[in-house]
mmCIF file of C-alpha atoms and ligand atoms in Angstrom:
data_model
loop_
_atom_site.group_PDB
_atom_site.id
_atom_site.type_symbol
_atom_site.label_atom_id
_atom_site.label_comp_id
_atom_site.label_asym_id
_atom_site.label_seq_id
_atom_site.Cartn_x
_atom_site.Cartn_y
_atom_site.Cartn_z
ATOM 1 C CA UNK A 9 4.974 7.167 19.384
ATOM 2 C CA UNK A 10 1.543 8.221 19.758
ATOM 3 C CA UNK A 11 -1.041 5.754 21.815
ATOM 4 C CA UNK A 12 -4.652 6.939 20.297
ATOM 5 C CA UNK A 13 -5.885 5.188 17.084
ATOM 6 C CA UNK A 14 -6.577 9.013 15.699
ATOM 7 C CA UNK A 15 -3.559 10.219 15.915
ATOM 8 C CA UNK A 16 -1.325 7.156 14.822
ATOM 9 C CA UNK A 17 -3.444 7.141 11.811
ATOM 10 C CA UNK A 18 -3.409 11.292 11.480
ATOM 11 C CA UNK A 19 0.619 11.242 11.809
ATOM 12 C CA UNK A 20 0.882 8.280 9.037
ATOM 13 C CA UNK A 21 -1.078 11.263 6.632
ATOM 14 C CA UNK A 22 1.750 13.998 7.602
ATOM 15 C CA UNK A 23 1.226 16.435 4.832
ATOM 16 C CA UNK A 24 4.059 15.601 1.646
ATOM 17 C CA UNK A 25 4.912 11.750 3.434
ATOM 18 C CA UNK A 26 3.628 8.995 2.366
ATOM 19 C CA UNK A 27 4.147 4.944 3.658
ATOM 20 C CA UNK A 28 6.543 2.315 2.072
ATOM 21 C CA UNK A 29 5.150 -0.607 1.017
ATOM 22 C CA UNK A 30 7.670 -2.989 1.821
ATOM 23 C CA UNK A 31 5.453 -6.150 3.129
ATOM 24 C CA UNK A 32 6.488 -8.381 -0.198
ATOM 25 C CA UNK A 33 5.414 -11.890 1.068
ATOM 26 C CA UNK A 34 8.447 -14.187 0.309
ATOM 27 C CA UNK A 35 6.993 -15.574 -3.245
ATOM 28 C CA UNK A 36 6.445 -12.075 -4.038
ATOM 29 C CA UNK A 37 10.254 -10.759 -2.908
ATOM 30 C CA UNK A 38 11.659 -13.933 -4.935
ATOM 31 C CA UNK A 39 10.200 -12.612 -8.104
ATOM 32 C CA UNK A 40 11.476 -9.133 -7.694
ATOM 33 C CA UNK A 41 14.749 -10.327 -6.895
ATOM 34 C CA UNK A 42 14.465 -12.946 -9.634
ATOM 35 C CA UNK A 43 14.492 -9.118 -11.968
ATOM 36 C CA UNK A 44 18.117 -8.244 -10.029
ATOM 37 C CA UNK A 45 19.312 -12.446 -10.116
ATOM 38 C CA UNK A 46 19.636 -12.623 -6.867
ATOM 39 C CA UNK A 47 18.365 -15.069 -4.900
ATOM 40 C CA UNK A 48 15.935 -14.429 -2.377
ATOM 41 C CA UNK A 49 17.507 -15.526 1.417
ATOM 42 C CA UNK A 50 16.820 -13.895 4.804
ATOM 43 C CA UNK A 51 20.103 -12.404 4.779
ATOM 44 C CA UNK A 52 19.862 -10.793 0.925
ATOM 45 C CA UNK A 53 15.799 -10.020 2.252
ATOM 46 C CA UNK A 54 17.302 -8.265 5.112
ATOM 47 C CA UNK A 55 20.421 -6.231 3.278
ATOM 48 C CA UNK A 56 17.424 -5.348 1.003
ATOM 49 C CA UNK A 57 14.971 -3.978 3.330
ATOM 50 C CA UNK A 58 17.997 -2.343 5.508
ATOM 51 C CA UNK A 59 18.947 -0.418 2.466
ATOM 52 C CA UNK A 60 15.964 1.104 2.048
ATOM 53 C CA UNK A 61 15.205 1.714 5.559
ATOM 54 C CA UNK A 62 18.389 3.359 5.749
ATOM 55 C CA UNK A 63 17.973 6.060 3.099
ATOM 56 C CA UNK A 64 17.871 9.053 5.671
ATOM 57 C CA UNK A 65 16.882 11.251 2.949
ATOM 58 C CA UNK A 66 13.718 9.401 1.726
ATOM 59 C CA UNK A 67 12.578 8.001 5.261
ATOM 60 C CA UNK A 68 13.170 11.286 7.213
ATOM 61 C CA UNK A 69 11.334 13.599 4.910
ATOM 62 C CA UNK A 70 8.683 11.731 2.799
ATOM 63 C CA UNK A 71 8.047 8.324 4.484
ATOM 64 C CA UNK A 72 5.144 8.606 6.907
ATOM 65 C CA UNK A 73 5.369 4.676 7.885
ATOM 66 C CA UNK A 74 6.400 1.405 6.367
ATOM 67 C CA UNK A 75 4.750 -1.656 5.856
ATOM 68 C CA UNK A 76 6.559 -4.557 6.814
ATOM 69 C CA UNK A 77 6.332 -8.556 6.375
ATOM 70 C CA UNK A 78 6.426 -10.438 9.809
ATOM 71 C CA UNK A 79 9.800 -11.874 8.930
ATOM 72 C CA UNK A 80 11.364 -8.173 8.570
ATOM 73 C CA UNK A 81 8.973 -7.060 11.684
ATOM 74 C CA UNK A 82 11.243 -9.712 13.604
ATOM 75 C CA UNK A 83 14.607 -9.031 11.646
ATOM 76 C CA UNK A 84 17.461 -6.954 13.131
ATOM 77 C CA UNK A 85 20.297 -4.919 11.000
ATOM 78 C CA UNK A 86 23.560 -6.320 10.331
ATOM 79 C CA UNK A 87 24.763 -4.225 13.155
ATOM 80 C CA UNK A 88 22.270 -5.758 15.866
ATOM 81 C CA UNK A 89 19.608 -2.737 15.561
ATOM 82 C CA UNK A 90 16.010 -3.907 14.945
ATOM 83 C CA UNK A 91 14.808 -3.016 11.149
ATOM 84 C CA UNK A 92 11.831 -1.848 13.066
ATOM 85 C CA UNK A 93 13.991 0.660 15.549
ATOM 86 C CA UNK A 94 16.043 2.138 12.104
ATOM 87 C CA UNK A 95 12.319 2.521 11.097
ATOM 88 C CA UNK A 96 11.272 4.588 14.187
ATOM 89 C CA UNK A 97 14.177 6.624 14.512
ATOM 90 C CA UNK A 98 13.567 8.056 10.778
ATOM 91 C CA UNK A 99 10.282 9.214 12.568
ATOM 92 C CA UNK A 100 8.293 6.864 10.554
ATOM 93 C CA UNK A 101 5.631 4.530 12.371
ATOM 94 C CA UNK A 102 6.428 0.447 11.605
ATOM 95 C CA UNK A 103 3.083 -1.584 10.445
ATOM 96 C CA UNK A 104 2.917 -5.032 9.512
ATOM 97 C CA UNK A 105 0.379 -7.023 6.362
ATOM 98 C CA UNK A 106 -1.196 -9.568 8.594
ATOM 99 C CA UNK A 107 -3.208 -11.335 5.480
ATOM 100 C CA UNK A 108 -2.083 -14.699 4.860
ATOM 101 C CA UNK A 109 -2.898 -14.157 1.608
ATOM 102 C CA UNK A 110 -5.415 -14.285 -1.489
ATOM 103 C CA UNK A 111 -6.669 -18.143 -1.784
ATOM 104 C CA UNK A 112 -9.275 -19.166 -4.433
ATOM 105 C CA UNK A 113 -12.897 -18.195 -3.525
ATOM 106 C CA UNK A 114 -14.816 -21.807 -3.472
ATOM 107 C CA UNK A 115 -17.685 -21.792 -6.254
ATOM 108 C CA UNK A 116 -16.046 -18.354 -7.993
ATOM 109 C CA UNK A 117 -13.640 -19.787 -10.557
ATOM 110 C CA UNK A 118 -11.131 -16.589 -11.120
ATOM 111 C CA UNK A 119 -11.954 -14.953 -7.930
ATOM 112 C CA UNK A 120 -10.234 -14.815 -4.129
ATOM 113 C CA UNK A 121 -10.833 -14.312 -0.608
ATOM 114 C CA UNK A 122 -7.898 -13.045 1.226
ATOM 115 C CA UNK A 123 -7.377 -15.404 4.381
ATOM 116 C CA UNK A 124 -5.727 -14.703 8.074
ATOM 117 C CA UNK A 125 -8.316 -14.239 10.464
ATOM 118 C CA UNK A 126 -8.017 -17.204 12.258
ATOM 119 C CA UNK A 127 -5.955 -16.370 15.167
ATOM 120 C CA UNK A 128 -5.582 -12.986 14.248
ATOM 121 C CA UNK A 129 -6.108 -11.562 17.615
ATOM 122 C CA UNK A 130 -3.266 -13.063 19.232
ATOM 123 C CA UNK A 131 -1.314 -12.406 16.786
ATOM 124 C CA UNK A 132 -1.920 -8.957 16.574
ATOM 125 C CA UNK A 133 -0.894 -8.689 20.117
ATOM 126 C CA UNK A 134 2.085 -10.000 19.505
ATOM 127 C CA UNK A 135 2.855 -7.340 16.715
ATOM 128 C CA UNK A 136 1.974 -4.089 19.226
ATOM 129 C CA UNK A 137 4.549 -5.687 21.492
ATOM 130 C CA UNK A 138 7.113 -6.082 18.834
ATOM 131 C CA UNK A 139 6.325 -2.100 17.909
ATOM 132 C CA UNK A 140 3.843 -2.168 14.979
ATOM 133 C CA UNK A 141 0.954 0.575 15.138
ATOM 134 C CA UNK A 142 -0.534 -0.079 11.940
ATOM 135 C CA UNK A 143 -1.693 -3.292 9.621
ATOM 136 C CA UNK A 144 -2.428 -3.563 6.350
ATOM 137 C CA UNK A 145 -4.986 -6.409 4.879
ATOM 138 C CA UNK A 146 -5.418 -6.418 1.017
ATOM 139 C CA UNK A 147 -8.060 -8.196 -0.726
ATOM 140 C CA UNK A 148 -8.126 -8.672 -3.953
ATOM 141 C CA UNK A 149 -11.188 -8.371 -6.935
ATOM 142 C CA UNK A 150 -10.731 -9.371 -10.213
ATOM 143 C CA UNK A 151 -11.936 -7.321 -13.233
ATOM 144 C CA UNK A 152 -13.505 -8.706 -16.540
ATOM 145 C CA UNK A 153 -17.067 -8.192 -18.006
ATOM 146 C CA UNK A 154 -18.524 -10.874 -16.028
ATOM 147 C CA UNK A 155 -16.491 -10.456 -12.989
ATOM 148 C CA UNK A 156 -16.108 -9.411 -9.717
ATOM 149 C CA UNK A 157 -19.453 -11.418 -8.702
ATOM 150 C CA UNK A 158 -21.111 -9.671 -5.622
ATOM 151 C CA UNK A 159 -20.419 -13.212 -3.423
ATOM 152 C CA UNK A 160 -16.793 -12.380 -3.951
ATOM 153 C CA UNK A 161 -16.830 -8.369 -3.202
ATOM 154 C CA UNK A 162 -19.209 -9.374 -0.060
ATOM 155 C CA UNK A 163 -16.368 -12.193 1.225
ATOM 156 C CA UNK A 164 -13.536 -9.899 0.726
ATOM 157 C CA UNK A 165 -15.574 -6.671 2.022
ATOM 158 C CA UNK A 166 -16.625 -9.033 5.373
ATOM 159 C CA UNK A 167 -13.045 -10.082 5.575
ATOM 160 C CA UNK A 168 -11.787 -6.730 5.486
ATOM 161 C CA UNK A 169 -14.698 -5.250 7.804
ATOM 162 C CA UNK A 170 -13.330 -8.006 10.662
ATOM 163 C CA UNK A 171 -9.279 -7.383 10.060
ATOM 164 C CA UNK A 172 -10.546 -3.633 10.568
ATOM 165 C CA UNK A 173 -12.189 -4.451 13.637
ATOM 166 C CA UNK A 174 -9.883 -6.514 15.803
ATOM 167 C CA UNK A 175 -6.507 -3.882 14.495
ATOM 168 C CA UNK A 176 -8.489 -1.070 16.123
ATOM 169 C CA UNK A 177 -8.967 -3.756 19.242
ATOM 170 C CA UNK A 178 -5.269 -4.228 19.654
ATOM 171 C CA UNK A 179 -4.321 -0.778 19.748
ATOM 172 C CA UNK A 180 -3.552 -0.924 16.002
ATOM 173 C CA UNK A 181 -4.522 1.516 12.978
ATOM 174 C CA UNK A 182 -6.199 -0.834 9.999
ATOM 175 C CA UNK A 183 -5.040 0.246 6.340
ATOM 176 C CA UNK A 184 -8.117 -1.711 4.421
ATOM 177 C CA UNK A 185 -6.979 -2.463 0.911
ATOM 178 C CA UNK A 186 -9.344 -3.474 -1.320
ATOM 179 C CA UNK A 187 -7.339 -3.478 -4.662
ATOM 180 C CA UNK A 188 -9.308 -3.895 -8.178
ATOM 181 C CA UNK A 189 -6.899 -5.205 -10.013
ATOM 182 C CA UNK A 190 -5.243 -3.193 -13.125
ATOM 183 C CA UNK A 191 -3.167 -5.739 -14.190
ATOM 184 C CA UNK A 192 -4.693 -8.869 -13.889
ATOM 185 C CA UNK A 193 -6.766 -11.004 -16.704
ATOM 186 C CA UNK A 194 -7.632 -9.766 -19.415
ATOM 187 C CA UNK A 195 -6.557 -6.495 -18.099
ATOM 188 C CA UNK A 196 -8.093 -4.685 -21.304
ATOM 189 C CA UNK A 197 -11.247 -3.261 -19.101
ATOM 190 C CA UNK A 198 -12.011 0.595 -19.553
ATOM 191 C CA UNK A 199 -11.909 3.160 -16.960
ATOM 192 C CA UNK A 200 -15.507 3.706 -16.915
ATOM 193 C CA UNK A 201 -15.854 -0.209 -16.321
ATOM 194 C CA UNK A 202 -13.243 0.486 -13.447
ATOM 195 C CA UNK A 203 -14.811 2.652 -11.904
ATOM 196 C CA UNK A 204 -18.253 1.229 -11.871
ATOM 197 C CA UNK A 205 -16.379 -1.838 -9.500
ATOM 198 C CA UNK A 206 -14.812 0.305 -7.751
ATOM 199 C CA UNK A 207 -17.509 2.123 -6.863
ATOM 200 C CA UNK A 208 -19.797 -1.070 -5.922
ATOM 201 C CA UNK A 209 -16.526 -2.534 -3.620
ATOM 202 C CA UNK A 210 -15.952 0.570 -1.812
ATOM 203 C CA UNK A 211 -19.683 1.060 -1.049
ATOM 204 C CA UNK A 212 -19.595 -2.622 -0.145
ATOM 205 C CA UNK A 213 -16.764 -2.342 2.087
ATOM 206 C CA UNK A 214 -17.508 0.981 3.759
ATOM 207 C CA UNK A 215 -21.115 -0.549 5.136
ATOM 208 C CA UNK A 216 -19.257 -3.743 6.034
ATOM 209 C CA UNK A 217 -17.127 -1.316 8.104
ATOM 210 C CA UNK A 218 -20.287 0.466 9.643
ATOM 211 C CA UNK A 219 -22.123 -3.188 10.654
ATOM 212 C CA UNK A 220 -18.566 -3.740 12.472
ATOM 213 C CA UNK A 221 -18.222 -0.573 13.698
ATOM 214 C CA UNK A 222 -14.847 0.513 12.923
ATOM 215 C CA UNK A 223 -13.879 3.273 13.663
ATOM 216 C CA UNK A 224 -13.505 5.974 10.444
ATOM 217 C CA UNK A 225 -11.143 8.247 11.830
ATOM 218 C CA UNK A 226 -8.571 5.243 13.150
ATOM 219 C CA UNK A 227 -8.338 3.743 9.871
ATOM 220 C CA UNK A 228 -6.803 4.689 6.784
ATOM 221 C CA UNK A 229 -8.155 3.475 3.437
ATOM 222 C CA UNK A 230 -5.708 1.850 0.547
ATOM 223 C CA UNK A 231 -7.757 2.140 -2.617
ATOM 224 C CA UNK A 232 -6.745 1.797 -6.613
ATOM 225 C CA UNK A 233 -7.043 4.222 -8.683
ATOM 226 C CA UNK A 234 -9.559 4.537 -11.416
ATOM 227 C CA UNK A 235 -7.863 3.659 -14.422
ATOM 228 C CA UNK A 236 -8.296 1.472 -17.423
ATOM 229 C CA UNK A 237 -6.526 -1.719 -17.496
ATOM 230 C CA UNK A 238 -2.698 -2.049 -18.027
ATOM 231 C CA UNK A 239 -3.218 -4.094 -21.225
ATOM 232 C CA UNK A 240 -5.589 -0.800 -22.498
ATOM 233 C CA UNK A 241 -4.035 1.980 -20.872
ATOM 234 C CA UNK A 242 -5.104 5.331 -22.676
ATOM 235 C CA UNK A 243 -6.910 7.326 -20.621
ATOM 236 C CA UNK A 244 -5.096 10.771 -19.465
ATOM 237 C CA UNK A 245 -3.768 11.895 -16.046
ATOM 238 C CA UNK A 246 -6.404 14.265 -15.829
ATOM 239 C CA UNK A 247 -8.761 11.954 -16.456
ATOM 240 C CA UNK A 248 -7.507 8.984 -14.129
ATOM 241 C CA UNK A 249 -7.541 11.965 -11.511
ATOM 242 C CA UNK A 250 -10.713 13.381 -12.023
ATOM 243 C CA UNK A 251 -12.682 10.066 -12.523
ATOM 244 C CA UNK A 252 -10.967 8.689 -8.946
ATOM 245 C CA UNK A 253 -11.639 11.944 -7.272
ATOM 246 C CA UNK A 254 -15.242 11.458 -8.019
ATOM 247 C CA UNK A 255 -15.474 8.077 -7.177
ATOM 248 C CA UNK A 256 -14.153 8.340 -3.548
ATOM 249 C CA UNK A 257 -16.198 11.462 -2.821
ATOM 250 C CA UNK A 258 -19.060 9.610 -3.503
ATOM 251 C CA UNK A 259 -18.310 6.180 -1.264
ATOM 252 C CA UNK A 260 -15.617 7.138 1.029
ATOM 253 C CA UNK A 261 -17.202 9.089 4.588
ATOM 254 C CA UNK A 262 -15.378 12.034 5.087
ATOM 255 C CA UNK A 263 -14.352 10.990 8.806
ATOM 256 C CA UNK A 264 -11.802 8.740 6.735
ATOM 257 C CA UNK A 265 -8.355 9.413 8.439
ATOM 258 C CA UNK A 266 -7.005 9.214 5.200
ATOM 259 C CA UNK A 267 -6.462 7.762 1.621
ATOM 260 C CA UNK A 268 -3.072 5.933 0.117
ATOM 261 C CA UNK A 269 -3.352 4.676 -2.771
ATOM 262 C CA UNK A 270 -1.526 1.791 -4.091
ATOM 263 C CA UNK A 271 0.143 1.709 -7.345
ATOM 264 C CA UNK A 272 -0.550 -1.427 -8.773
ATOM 265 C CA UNK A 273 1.244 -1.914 -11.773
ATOM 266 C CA UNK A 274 1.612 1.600 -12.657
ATOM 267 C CA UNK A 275 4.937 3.211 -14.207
ATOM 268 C CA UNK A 276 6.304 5.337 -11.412
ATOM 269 C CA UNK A 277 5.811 8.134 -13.155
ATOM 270 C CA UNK A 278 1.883 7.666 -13.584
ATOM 271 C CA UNK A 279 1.610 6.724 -9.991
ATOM 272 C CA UNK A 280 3.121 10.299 -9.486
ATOM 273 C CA UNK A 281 1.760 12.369 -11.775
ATOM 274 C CA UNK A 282 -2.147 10.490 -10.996
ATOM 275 C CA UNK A 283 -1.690 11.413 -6.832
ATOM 276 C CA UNK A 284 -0.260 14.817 -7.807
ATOM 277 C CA UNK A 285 -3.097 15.944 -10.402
ATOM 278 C CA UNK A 286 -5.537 14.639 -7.377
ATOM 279 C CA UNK A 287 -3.956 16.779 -4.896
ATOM 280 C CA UNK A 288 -3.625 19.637 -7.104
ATOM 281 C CA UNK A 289 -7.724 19.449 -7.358
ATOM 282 C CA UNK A 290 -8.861 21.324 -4.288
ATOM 283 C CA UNK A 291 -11.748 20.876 -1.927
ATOM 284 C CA UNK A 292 -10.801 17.029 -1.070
ATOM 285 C CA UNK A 293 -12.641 16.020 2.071
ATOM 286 C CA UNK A 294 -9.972 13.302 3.553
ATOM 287 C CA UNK A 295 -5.922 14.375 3.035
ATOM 288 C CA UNK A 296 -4.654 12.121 -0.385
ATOM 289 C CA UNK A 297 -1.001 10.061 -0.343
ATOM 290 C CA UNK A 298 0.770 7.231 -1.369
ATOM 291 C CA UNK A 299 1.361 3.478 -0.233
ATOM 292 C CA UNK A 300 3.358 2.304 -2.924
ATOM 293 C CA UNK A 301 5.511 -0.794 -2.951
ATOM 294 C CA UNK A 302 6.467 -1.667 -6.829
ATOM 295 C CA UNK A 303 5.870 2.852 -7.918
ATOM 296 C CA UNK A 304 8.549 3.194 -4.627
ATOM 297 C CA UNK A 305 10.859 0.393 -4.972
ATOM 298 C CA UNK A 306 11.601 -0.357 -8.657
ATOM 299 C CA UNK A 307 14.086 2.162 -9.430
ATOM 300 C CA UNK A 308 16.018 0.905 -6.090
ATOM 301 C CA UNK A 309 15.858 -2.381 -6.425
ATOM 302 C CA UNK A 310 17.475 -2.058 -9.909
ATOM 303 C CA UNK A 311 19.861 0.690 -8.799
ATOM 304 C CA UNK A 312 20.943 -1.527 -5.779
ATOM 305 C CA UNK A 313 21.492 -4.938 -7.773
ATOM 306 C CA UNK A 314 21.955 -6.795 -4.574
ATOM 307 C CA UNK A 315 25.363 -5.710 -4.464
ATOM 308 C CA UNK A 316 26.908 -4.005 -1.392
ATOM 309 C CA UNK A 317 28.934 -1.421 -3.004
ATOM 310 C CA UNK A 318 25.717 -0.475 -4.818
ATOM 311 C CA UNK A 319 23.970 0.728 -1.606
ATOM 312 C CA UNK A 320 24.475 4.491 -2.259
ATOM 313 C CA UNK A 321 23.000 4.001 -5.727
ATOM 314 C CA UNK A 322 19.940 2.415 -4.614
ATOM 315 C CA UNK A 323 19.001 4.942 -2.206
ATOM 316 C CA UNK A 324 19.412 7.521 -3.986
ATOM 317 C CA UNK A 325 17.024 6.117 -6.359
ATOM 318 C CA UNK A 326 14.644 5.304 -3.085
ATOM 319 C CA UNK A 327 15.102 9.009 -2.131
ATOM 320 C CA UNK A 328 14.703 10.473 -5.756
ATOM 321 C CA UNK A 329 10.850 8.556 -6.068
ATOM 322 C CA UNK A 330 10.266 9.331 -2.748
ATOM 323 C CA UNK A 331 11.131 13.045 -2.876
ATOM 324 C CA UNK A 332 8.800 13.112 -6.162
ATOM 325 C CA UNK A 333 5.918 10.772 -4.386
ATOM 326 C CA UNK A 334 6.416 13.726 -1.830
ATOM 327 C CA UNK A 335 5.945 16.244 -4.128
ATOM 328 C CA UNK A 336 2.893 14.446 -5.037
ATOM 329 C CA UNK A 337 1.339 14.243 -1.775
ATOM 330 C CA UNK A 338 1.307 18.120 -1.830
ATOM 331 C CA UNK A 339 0.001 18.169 -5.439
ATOM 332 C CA UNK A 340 3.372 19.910 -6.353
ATOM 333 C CA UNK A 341 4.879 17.342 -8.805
ATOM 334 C CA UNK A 342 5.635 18.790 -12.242
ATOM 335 C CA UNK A 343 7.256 16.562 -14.757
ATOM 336 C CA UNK A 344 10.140 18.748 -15.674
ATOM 337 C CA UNK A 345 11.966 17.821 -11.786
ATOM 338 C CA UNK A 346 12.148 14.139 -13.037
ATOM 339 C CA UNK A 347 14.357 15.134 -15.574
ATOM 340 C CA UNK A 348 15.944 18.455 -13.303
ATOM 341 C CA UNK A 349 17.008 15.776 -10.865
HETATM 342 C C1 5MM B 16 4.415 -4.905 -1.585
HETATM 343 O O1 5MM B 16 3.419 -5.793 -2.087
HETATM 344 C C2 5MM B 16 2.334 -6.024 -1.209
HETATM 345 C C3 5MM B 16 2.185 -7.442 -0.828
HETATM 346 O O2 5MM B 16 2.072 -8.291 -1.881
HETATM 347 P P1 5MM B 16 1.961 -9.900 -1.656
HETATM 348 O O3 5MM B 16 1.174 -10.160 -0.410
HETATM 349 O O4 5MM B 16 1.241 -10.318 -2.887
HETATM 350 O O5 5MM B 16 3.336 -10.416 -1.582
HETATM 351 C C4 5MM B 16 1.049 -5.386 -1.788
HETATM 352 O O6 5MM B 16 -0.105 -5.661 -1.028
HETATM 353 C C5 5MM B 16 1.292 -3.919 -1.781
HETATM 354 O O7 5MM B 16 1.384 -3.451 -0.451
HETATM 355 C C6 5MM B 16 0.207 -3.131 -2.477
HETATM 356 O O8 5MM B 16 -0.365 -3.815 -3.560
HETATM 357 C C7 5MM B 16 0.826 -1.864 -2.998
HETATM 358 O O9 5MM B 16 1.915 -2.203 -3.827
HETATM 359 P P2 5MM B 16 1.938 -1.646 -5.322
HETATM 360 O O10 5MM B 16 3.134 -2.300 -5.928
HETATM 361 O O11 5MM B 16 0.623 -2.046 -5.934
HETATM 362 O O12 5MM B 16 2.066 -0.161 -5.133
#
């Protein structure tokens, strides 16, 4: 695995791969599961996470890296092997979310600052030894007319900005995810309103990066898209695309190792058909993929059931969004392969 920020970060934006999102913290994990009834234990986490990182098909040929939560970071196969060594042998690079979380913002009723700094040096330490190369941090701004308030995009931005700085420290690639929330409360904004926060939060965090002098081309950047809320959705794919396209041209430097958008609440099929119109649009300045956990995992989880006999199933629903996501990433997806496959 390759040593220099640069090119960790350049081989996690292999052209047509993209990363798994697989970092659910363990509320988050219990509600997904809660969709399958199965109850969330380290043992039905694990069988869960092994599945996926067992697809060959998906993790070999679209699957750039994975992010992982510390438990699975620690967790070995049912057969002894590390999840983190199945990862590596696929040839994808193992990360880990080292937030410990959005908390409420003190004095911004509705808002959050996204904790897990304290200590975070150590800990990131820790995580090179155990084999991760890249982090992940997301904060997290609400959307409404009155909010986000600039104390909370500053806090977050400043948060992010420091996460950034002691990854690249340790010897480990930052993914800084600032995620406006889609499908939050109300939810019913417009995609102009969208994009005008999104705009003012990336500019925010990108000269909160420059005061801590991160480095642009070790880091990779985990942005939403520009798209009306999930309670108003109406805007087009070619509009979603165009409107995000111009957004990040005008706040993201192009020394950015790369962009991966999450999916946030999207169907899978918008996630895919939003990253594919983007990439289909040439002249991009920074290469364009996915990080997707719910866009990746959905099918899969509901394929897989939490039933052994089921494992086939659900990766071949892993490989089938991951093959499209792939697609995607090349700006080669065409609706008609959904239904071919
Ligand atoms: C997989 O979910 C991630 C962690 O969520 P919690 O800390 O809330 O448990 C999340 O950060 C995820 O990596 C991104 O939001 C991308 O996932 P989606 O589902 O938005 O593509």
């Amino acid at each position: 695995m390759a040593d220099r920020l640069e090119d960790i970060a350049s081989s996690m934006m292999t052209g047509g791969k993209g990363i798994l999102a697989a970092d659910e913290s363990s509320g988050t994990i219990k509600k997904r599961f809660d969709t399958i009834g199965l109850e969330s234990t380290e043992d039905s986490r694990r069988d869960y996470r092994e599945m996926l990182f067992r697809a060959d098909e998906a993790m070999t040929k679209h699957i750039s890296g994975v992010i992982l939560y510390e438990e699975t970071l620690r967790q070995s196969a049912a057969d002894g092997t590390r999840l983190a060594d199945i990862i590596k042998n696929a040839g994808a690079v193992p990360g880990i979310k080292v937030d410990t979380g959005a908390k409420p913002l003190a004095n911004h009723p509705g808002e959050t600052i996204t904790e897990g700094l304290d200590g975070l040096r150590e800990r990131l330490a820790e995580y090179h030894e155990l084999g991760a190369r890249f982090a992940k941090w997301r904060g997290v701004i609400s959307i409404s007319n009155d909010l986000p308030t600039p104390g909370a995009i500053k806090a977050n931005a400043h948060a992010l900005a420091r996460y950034a700085a002691l990854c690249q420290e340790a010897g480990i690639v930052p993914i800084v995810e600032p995620e406006v929330l889609m499908d939050g409360k109300p939810g019913d904004h417009s995609i102009e309103r969208c994009h005008e926060v999104t705009e003012a939060v990336l500019k925010a965090v990108f000269a909160e990066l420059s005061e801590a002098r991160v480095s642009l081309e070790g880091m990779v950047l985990k942005p939403n898209m520009v798209i009306d809320g999930k309670s108003a959705r109406k805007a087009s794919v070619d509009e979603v695309a165009e409107q995000t396209v111009r957004c990040l041209k005008a706040t993201v430097p192009g020394s950015v190792a790369g962009i991966a958008f999450l999916s946030g609440g999207q169907s899978d099929e918008e996630a895919t058909a939003h990253l594919s119109a983007m990439n289909a649009a040439n002249d991009l300045p920074w290469p364009l993929t996915f990080s997707y956990g719910r866009a990746l995992q959905a099918a899969a989880l509901k394929a897989w059931g939490g039933r052994s006999e089921n494992v086939a199933a659900g990766q071949r629903a892993f490989a089938h969004r991951a093959q499209m996501n792939g697609l995607a990433a090349r700006g080669d997806w065409r609706k008609d392969l959904e239904t071919a496959a």
